Tab-separated table of C-alpha atoms and ligand atoms in Angstrom:
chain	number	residue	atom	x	y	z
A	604	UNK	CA	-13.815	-22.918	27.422
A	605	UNK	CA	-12.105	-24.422	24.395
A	606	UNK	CA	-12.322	-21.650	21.754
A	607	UNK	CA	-12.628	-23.798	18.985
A	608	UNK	CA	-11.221	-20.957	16.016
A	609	UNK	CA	-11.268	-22.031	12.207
A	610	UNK	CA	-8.311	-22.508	10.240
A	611	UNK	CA	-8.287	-19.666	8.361
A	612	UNK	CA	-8.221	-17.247	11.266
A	613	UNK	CA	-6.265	-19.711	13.827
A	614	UNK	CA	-2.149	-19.338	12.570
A	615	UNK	CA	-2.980	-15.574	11.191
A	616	UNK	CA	-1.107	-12.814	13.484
A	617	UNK	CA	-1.650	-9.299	14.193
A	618	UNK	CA	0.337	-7.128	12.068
A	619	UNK	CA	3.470	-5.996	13.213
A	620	UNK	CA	3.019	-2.855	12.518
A	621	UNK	CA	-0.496	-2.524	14.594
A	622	UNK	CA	1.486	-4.023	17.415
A	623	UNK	CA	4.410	-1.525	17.188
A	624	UNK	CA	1.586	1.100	17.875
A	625	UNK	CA	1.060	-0.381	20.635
A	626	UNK	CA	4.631	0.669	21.820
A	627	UNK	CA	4.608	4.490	20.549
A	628	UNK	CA	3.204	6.178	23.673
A	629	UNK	CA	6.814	5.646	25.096
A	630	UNK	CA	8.234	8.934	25.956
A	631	UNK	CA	11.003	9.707	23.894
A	632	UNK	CA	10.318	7.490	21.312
A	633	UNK	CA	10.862	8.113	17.777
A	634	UNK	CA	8.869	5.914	15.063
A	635	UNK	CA	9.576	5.261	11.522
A	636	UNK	CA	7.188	2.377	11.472
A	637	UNK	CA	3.996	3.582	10.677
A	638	UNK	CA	2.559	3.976	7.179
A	639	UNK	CA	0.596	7.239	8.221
A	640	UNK	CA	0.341	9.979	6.215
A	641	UNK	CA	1.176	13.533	6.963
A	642	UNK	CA	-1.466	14.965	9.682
A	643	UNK	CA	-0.520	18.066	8.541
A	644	UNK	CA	-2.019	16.732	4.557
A	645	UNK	CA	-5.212	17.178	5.864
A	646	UNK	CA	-7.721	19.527	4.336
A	647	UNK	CA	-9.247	19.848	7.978
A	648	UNK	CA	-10.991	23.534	6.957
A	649	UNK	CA	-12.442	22.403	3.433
A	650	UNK	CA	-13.446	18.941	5.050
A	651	UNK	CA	-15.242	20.824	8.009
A	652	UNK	CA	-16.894	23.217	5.720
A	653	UNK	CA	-17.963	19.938	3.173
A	654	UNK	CA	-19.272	18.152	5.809
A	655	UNK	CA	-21.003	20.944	7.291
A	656	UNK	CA	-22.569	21.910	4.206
A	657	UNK	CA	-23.794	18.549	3.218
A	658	UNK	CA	-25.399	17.965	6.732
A	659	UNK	CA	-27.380	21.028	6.289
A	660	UNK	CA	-28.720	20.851	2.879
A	661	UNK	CA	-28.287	16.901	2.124
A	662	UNK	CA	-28.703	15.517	6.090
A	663	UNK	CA	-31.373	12.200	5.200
A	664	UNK	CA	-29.104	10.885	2.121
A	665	UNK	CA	-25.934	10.815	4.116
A	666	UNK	CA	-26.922	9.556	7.433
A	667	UNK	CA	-29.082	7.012	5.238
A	668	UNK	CA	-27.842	3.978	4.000
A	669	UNK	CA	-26.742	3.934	0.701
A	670	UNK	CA	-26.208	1.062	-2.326
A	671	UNK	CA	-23.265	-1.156	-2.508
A	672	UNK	CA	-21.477	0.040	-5.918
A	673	UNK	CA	-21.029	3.684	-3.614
A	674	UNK	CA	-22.369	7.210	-3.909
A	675	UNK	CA	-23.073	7.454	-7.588
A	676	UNK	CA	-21.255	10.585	-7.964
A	677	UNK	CA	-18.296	9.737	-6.239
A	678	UNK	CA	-18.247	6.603	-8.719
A	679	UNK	CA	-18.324	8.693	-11.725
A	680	UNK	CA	-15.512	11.472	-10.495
A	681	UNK	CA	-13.409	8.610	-9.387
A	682	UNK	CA	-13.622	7.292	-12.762
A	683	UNK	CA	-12.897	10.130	-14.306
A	684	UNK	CA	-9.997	11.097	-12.035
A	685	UNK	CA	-8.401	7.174	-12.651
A	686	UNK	CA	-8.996	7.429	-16.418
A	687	UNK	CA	-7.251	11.143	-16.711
A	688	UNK	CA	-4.246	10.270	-14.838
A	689	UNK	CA	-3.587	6.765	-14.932
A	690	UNK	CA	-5.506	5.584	-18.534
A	691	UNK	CA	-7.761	3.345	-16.580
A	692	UNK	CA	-11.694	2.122	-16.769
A	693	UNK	CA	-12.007	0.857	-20.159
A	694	UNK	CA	-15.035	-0.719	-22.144
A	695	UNK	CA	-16.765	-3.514	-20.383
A	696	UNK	CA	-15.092	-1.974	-16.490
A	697	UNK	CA	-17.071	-0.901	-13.471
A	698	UNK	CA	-15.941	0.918	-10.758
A	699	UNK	CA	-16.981	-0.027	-6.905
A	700	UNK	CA	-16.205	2.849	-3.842
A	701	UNK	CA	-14.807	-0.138	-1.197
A	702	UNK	CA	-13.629	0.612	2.531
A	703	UNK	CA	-10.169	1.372	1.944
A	704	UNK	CA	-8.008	-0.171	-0.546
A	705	UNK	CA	-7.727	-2.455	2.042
A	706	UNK	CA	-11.220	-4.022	1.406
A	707	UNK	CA	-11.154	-3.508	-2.387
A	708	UNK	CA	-8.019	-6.053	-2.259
A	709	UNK	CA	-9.833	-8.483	0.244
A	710	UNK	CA	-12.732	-8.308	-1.943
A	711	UNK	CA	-11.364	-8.983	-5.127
A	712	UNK	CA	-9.308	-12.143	-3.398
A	713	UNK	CA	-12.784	-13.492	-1.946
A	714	UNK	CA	-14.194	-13.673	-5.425
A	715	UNK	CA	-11.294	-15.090	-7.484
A	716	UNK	CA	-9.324	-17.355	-5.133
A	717	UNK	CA	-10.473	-21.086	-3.589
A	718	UNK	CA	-8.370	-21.894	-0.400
A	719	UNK	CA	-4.791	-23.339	-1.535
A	720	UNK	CA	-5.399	-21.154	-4.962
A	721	UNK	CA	-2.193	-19.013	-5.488
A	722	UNK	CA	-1.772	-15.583	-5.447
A	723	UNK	CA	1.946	-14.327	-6.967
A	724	UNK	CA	3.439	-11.426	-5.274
A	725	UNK	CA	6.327	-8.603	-5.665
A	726	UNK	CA	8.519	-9.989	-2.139
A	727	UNK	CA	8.369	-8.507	0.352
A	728	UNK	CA	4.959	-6.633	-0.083
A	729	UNK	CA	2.264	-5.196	1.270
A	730	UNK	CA	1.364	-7.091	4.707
A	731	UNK	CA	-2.244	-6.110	4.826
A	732	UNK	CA	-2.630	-7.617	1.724
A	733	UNK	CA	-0.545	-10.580	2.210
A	734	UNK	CA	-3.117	-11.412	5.256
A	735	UNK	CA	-6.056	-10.605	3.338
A	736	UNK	CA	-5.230	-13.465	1.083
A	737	UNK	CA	-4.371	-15.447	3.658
A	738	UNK	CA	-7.783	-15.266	5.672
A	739	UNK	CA	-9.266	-16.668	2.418
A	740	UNK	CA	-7.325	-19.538	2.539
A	741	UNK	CA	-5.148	-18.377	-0.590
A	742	UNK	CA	-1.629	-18.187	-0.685
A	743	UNK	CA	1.258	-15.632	-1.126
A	744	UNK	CA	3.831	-17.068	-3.166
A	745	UNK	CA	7.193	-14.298	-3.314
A	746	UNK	CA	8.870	-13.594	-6.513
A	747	UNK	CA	11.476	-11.354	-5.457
A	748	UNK	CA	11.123	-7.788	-6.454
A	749	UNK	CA	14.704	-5.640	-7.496
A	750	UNK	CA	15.144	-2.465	-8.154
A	751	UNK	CA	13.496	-2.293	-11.143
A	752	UNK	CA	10.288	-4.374	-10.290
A	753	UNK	CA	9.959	-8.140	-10.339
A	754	UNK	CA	12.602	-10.743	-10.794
A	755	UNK	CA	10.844	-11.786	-14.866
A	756	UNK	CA	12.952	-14.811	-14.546
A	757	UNK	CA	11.319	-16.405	-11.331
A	758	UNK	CA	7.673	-14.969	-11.591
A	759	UNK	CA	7.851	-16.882	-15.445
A	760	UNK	CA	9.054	-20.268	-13.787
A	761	UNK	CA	6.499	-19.681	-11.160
A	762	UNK	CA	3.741	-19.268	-13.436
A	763	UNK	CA	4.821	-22.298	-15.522
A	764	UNK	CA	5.049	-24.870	-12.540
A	765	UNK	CA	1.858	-23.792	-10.782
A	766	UNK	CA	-1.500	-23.820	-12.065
A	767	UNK	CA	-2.784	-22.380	-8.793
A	768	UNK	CA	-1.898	-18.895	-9.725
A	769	UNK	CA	-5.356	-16.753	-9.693
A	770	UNK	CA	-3.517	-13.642	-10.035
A	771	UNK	CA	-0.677	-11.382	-9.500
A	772	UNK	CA	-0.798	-8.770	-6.833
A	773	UNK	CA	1.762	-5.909	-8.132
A	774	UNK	CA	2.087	-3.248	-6.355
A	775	UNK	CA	3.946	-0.914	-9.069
A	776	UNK	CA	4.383	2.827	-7.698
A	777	UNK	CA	6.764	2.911	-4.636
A	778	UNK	CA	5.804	0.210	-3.204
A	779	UNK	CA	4.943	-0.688	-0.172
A	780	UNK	CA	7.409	-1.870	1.912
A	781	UNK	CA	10.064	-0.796	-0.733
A	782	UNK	CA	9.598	1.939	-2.538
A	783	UNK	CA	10.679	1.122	-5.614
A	784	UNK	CA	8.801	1.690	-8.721
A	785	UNK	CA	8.433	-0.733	-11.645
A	786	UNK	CA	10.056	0.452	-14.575
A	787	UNK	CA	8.106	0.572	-17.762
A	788	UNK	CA	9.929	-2.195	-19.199
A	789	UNK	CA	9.207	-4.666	-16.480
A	790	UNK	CA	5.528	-3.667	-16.401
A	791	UNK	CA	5.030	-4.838	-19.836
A	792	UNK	CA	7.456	-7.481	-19.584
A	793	UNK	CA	4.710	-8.767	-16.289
A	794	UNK	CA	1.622	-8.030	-18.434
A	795	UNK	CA	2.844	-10.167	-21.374
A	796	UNK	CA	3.909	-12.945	-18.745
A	797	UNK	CA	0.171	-12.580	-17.406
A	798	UNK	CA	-1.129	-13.090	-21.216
A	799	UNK	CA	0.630	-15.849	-21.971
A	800	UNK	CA	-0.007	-17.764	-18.639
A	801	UNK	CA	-3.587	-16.262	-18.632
A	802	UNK	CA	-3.682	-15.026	-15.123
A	803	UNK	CA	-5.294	-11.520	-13.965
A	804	UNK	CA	-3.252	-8.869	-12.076
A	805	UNK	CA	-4.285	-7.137	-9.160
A	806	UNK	CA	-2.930	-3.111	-9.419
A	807	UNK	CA	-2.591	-1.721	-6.549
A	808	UNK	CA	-1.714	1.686	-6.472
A	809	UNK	CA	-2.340	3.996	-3.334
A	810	UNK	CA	0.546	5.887	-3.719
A	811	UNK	CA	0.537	6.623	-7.475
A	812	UNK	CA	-0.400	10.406	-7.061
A	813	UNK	CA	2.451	11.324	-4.662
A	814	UNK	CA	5.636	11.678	-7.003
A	815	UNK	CA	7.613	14.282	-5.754
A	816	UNK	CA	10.454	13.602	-8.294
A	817	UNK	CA	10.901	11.741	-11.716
A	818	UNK	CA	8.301	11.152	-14.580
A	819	UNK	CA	4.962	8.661	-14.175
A	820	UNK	CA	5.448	5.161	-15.511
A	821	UNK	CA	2.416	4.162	-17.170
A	822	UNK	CA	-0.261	1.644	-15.274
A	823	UNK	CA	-0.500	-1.765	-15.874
A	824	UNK	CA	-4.319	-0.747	-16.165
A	825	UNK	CA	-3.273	1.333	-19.197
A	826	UNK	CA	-1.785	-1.502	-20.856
A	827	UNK	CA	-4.754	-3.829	-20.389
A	828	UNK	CA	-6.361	-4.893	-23.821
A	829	UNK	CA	-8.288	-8.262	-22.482
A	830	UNK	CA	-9.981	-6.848	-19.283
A	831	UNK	CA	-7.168	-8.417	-17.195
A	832	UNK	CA	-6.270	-5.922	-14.929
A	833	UNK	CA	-8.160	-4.819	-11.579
A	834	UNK	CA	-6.869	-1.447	-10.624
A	835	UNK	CA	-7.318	-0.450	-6.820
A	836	UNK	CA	-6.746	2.759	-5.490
A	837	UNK	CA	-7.554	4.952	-2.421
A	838	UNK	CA	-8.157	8.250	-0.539
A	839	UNK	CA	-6.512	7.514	2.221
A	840	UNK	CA	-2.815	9.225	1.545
A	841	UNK	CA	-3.689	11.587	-0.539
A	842	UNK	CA	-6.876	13.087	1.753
A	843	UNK	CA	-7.687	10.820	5.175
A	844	UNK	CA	-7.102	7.801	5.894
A	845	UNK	CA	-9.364	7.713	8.492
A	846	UNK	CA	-12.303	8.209	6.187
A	847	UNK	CA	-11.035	4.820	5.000
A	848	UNK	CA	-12.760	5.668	1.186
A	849	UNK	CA	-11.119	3.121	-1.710
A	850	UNK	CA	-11.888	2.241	-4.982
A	851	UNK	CA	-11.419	-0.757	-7.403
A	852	UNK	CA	-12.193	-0.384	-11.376
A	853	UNK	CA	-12.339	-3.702	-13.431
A	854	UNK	CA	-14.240	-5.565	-15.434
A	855	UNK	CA	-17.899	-5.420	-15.157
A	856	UNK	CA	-18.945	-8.896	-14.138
A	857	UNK	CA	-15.663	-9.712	-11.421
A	858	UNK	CA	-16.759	-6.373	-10.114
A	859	UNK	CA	-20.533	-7.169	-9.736
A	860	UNK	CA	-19.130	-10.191	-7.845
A	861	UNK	CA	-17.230	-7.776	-5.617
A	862	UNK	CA	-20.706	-6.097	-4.881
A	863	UNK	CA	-21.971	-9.038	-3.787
A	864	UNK	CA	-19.562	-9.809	-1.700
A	865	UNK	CA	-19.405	-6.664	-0.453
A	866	UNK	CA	-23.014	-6.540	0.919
A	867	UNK	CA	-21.791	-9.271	3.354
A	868	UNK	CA	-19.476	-7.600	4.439
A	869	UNK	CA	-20.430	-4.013	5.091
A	870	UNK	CA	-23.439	-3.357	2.763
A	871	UNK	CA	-21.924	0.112	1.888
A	872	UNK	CA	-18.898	1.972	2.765
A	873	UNK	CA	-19.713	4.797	4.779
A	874	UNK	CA	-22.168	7.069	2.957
A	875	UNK	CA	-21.378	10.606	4.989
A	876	UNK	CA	-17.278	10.271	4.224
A	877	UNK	CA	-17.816	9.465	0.481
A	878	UNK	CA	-19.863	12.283	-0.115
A	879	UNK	CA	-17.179	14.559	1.628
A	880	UNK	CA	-15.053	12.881	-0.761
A	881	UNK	CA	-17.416	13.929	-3.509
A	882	UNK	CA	-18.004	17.251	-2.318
A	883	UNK	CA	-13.752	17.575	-2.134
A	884	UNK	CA	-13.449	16.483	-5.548
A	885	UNK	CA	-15.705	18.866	-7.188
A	886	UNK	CA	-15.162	22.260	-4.758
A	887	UNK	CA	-11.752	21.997	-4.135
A	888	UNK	CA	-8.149	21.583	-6.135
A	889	UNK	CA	-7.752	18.374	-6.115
A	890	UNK	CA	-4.070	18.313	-7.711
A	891	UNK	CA	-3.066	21.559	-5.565
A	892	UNK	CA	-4.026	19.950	-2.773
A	893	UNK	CA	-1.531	16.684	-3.556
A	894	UNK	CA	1.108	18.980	-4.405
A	895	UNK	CA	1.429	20.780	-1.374
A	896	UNK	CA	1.791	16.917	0.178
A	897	UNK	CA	4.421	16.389	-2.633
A	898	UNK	CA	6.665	18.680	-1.459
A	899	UNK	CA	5.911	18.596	2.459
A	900	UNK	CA	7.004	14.562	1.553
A	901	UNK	CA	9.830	15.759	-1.091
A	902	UNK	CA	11.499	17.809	2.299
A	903	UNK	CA	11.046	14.563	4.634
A	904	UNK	CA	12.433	11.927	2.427
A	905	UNK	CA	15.522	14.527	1.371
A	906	UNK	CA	16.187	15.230	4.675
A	907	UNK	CA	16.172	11.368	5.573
A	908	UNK	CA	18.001	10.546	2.440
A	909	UNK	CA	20.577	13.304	3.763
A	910	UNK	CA	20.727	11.962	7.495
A	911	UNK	CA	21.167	7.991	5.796
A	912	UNK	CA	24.221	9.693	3.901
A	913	UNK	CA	25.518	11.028	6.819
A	914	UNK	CA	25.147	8.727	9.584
A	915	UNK	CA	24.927	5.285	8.090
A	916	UNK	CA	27.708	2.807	7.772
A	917	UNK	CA	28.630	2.824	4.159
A	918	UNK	CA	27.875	-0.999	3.830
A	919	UNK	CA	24.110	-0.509	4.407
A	920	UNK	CA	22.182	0.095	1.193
A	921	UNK	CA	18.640	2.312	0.774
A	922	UNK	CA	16.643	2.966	-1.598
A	923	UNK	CA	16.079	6.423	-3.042
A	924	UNK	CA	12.140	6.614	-3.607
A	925	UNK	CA	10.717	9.159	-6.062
A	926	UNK	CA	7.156	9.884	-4.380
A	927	UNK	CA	5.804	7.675	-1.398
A	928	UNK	CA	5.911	6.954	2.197
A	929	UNK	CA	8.917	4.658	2.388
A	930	UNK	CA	12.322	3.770	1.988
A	931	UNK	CA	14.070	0.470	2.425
A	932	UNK	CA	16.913	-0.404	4.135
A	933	UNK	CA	19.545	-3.617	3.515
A	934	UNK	CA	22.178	-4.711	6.361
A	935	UNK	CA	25.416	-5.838	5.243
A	936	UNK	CA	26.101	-8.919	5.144
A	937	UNK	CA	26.813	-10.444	8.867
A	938	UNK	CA	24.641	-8.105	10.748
A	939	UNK	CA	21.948	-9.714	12.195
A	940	UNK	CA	18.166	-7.988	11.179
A	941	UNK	CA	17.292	-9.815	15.104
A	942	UNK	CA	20.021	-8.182	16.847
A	943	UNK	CA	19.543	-4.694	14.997
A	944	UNK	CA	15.353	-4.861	15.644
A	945	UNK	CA	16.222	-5.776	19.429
A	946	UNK	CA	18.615	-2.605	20.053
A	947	UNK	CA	16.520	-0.025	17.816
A	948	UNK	CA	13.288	-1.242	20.260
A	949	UNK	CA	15.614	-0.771	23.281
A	950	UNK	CA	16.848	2.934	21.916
A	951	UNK	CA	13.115	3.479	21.142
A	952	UNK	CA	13.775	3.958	17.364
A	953	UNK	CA	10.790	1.881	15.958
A	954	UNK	CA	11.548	0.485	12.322
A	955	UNK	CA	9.281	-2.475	10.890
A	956	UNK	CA	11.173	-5.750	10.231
A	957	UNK	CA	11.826	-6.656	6.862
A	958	UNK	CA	10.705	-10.137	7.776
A	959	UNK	CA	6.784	-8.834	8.227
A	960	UNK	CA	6.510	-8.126	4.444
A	961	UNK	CA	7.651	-11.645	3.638
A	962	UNK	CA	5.245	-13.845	1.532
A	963	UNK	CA	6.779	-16.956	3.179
A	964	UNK	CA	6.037	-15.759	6.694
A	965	UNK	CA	9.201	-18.112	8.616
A	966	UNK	CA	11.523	-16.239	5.903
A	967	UNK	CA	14.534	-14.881	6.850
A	968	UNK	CA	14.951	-10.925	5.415
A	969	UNK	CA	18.234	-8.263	6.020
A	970	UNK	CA	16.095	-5.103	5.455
A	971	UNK	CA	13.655	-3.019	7.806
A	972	UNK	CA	10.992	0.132	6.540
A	973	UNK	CA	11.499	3.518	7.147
A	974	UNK	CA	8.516	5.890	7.216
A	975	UNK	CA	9.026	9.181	6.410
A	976	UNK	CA	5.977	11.197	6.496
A	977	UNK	CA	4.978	10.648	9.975
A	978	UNK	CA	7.977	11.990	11.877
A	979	UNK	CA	9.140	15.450	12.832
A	980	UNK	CA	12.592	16.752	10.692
A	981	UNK	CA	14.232	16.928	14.203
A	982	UNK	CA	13.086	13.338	14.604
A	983	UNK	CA	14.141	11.775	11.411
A	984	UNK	CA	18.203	13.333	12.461
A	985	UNK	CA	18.121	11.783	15.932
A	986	UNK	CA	16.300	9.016	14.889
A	987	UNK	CA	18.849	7.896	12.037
A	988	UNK	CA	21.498	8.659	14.196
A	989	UNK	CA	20.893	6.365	16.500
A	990	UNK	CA	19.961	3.228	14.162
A	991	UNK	CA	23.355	4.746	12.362
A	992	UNK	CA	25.314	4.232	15.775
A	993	UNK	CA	23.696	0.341	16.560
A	994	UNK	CA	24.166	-0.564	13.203
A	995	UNK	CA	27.634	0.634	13.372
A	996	UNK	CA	28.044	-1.350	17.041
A	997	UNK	CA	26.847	-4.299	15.885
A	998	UNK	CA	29.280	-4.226	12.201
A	999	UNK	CA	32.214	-4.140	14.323
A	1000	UNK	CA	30.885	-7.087	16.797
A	1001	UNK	CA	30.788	-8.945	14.223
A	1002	UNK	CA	34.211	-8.591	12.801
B	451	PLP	C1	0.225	-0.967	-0.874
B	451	PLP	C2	-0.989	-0.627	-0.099
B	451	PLP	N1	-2.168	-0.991	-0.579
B	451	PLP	C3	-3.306	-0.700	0.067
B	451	PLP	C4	-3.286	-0.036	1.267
B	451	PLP	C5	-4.594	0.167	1.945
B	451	PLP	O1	-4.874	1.430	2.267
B	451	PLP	P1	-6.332	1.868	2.727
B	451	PLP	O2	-7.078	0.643	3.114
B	451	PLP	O3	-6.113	2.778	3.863
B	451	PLP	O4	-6.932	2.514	1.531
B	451	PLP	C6	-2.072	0.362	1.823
B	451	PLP	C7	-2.013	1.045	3.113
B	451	PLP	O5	-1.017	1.254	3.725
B	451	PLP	C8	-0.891	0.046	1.112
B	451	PLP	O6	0.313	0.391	1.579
């Protein structure tokens, strides 16, 4: 049988990181790769009593299907949560409950982009994004992103030579695969740039809530005074992932188009899980509950910071995240990213290679991501270690 596959699906790959899974049963190993939160962030007893409570007093609405915008009250608290801390939903925006972040990005692609229309991104970024636009038939163009936020320089040129450009996908608060946070600076620096060239931007921020150090940088959502900014959020680290409960806010009519869209897709996300959401957001503590992850993430990131310090050839730079899941790490010059991925698979240290977050996917990238939240504190020692010892190995092959 000739399985005759379309275009858009035909050159796209499984993620890397879904395929390192794959490799984690491995006794012994140790994995930085995932982008997991904490199991121990879990509310498990407030979530059990929630969903207990809602299946005895409110059993026909949540096993019934439910309307495409999301739970109504979930809608409004989510509003109200974005505009409190992050001085979003204006006039004129709507908010839609999506299935994960993950979707709300896809969605807001599928309405906005044609196939070969461009969408400009921080590089390297988020790869579940980057193949979202791709299965549309858009494409990821890389501006690189320093540690400050977006090189202004090349995202301007870009935006002046390509009249493709639907929008920019920023991902501001430690990003994902970097860490690094946007300063303030930049961000208006961006939204200016995105005025002048009259392109939207795409916010993504799914990590915004866990800072464990520094002060909050204000959204670009905040900034927004022409209805330019989509800002896309989630539940997923900062109560389940697994619930897979997201959010976009935006203006009114691109997000009607999102419904639409949306119906096709999955007609609703999942009506039980966003009224546990609900029911969190009004019985419980919803900012004591992210601090306690704060500081469980504050202790893995210090002690991984610490064991970098210690057991890392000085010539290898990371980054020094405030809040997040991630830090990212730069070879010196000479080392080869290849060789290093190849020995850290054969030690059974699993990193993710810099070269999966790349826009331009036959890119060649010096860096890998190191998850912190996932692994044990006797883990993330042993682990670094041993990447500290092959990176070592392979500095002096190469003098
Ligand atoms: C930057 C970024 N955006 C969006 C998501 C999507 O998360 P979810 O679909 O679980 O809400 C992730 C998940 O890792 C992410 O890192």
């Amino acid at each position: 049988m000739n399985y005759n596959l379309s275009d858009n699906i035909k050159n796209m790959k499984p993620s890397a990181i879904r395929e390192i899974f794959k490799s984690l049963g491995t006794p012994g190993a140790i994995s930085f790769a995932a982008g997991n939160p904490s199991p121990e962030s879990f509310p498990v007893e407030d979530i059990t009593r929630i969903a207990n409570k809602i299946l005895a007093e409110n059993a026909s609405a949540s096993l019934q299907y439910g309307t495409t915008e999301g739970f109504m009250p979930l809608r409004e608290l989510v509003t109200k949560r974005i505009a409190d801390k992050f001085d979003c939903a204006k006039d004129g925006d709507m908010t839609i409950i999506t299935s994960g972040g993950q979707q709300g990005i896809e969605l807001f692609c599928k309405v906005m982009c044609n196939r070969g229309d461009v969408v400009v991104c921080e590089n390297p970024s988020f790869i579940g994004a980057l193949n979202a636009f791709r299965s549309i038939g858009a494409v990821p163009v890389g501006v690189p992103l320093e540690d400050d936020g977006i090189n202004l320089e090349i995202l301007e040129e870009v935006l002046k030579t390509n009249d493709k450009v639907k929008f920019l996908y920023l991902i501001p608060t430690f990003q994902n695969p970097a860490g690094i946070t946007t300063s303030l600076e930049k961000r208006k620096a961006v939204y200016a740039l995105a005025q002048k060239y009259d392109v939207m931007i795409l916010e993504d921020n799914p990590y915004g809530e866990l800072r464990f150090a520094g002060e909050n940088v204000p959204t670009y959502k905040s900034m927004d005074t022409d209805g330019r900014v989509m800002y896309c959020g989630s539940f997923s680290k900062i109560l389940s992932a697994g619930m897979r409960v997201g959010f976009v806010c935006g203006n009114e009519t691109v997000v009607q188009k999102m419904v639409v869209a949306k119906q096709v897709e999955d007609v609703h996300t999942n009506q039980f899980f966003q009224m546990i959401v609900a029911g969190f957001m009004q019985e419980c503590d919803m900012d004591a509950h992210i601090a306690k992850i704060n500081a469980l993430y504050k202790h893995k990131a210090t002690l991984m910071i610490a064991a970098l310090e210690k057991y890392m050839p000085k010539e290898v730079k990371f980054t020094r995240p405030e809040g997040g899941l991630f830090l990212w790490c730069t070879l010196p010059e000479g080392v080869s990213l290849d060789d290093f991925m190849k020995e850290s698979i054969a030690q059974k240290v699993f990193v993710v290679t810099g070269k999966a977050f790349n826009c331009d996917e036959s890119a060649p990238s010096d860096s890998f991501r190191l998850n912190y939240s996932m692994p044990s504190d006797e883990e993330i020692d042993k682990g670094i270690k041993i990447l500290g010892e092959i990176i070592a190995g392979l500095i002096e092959k190469a003098k």
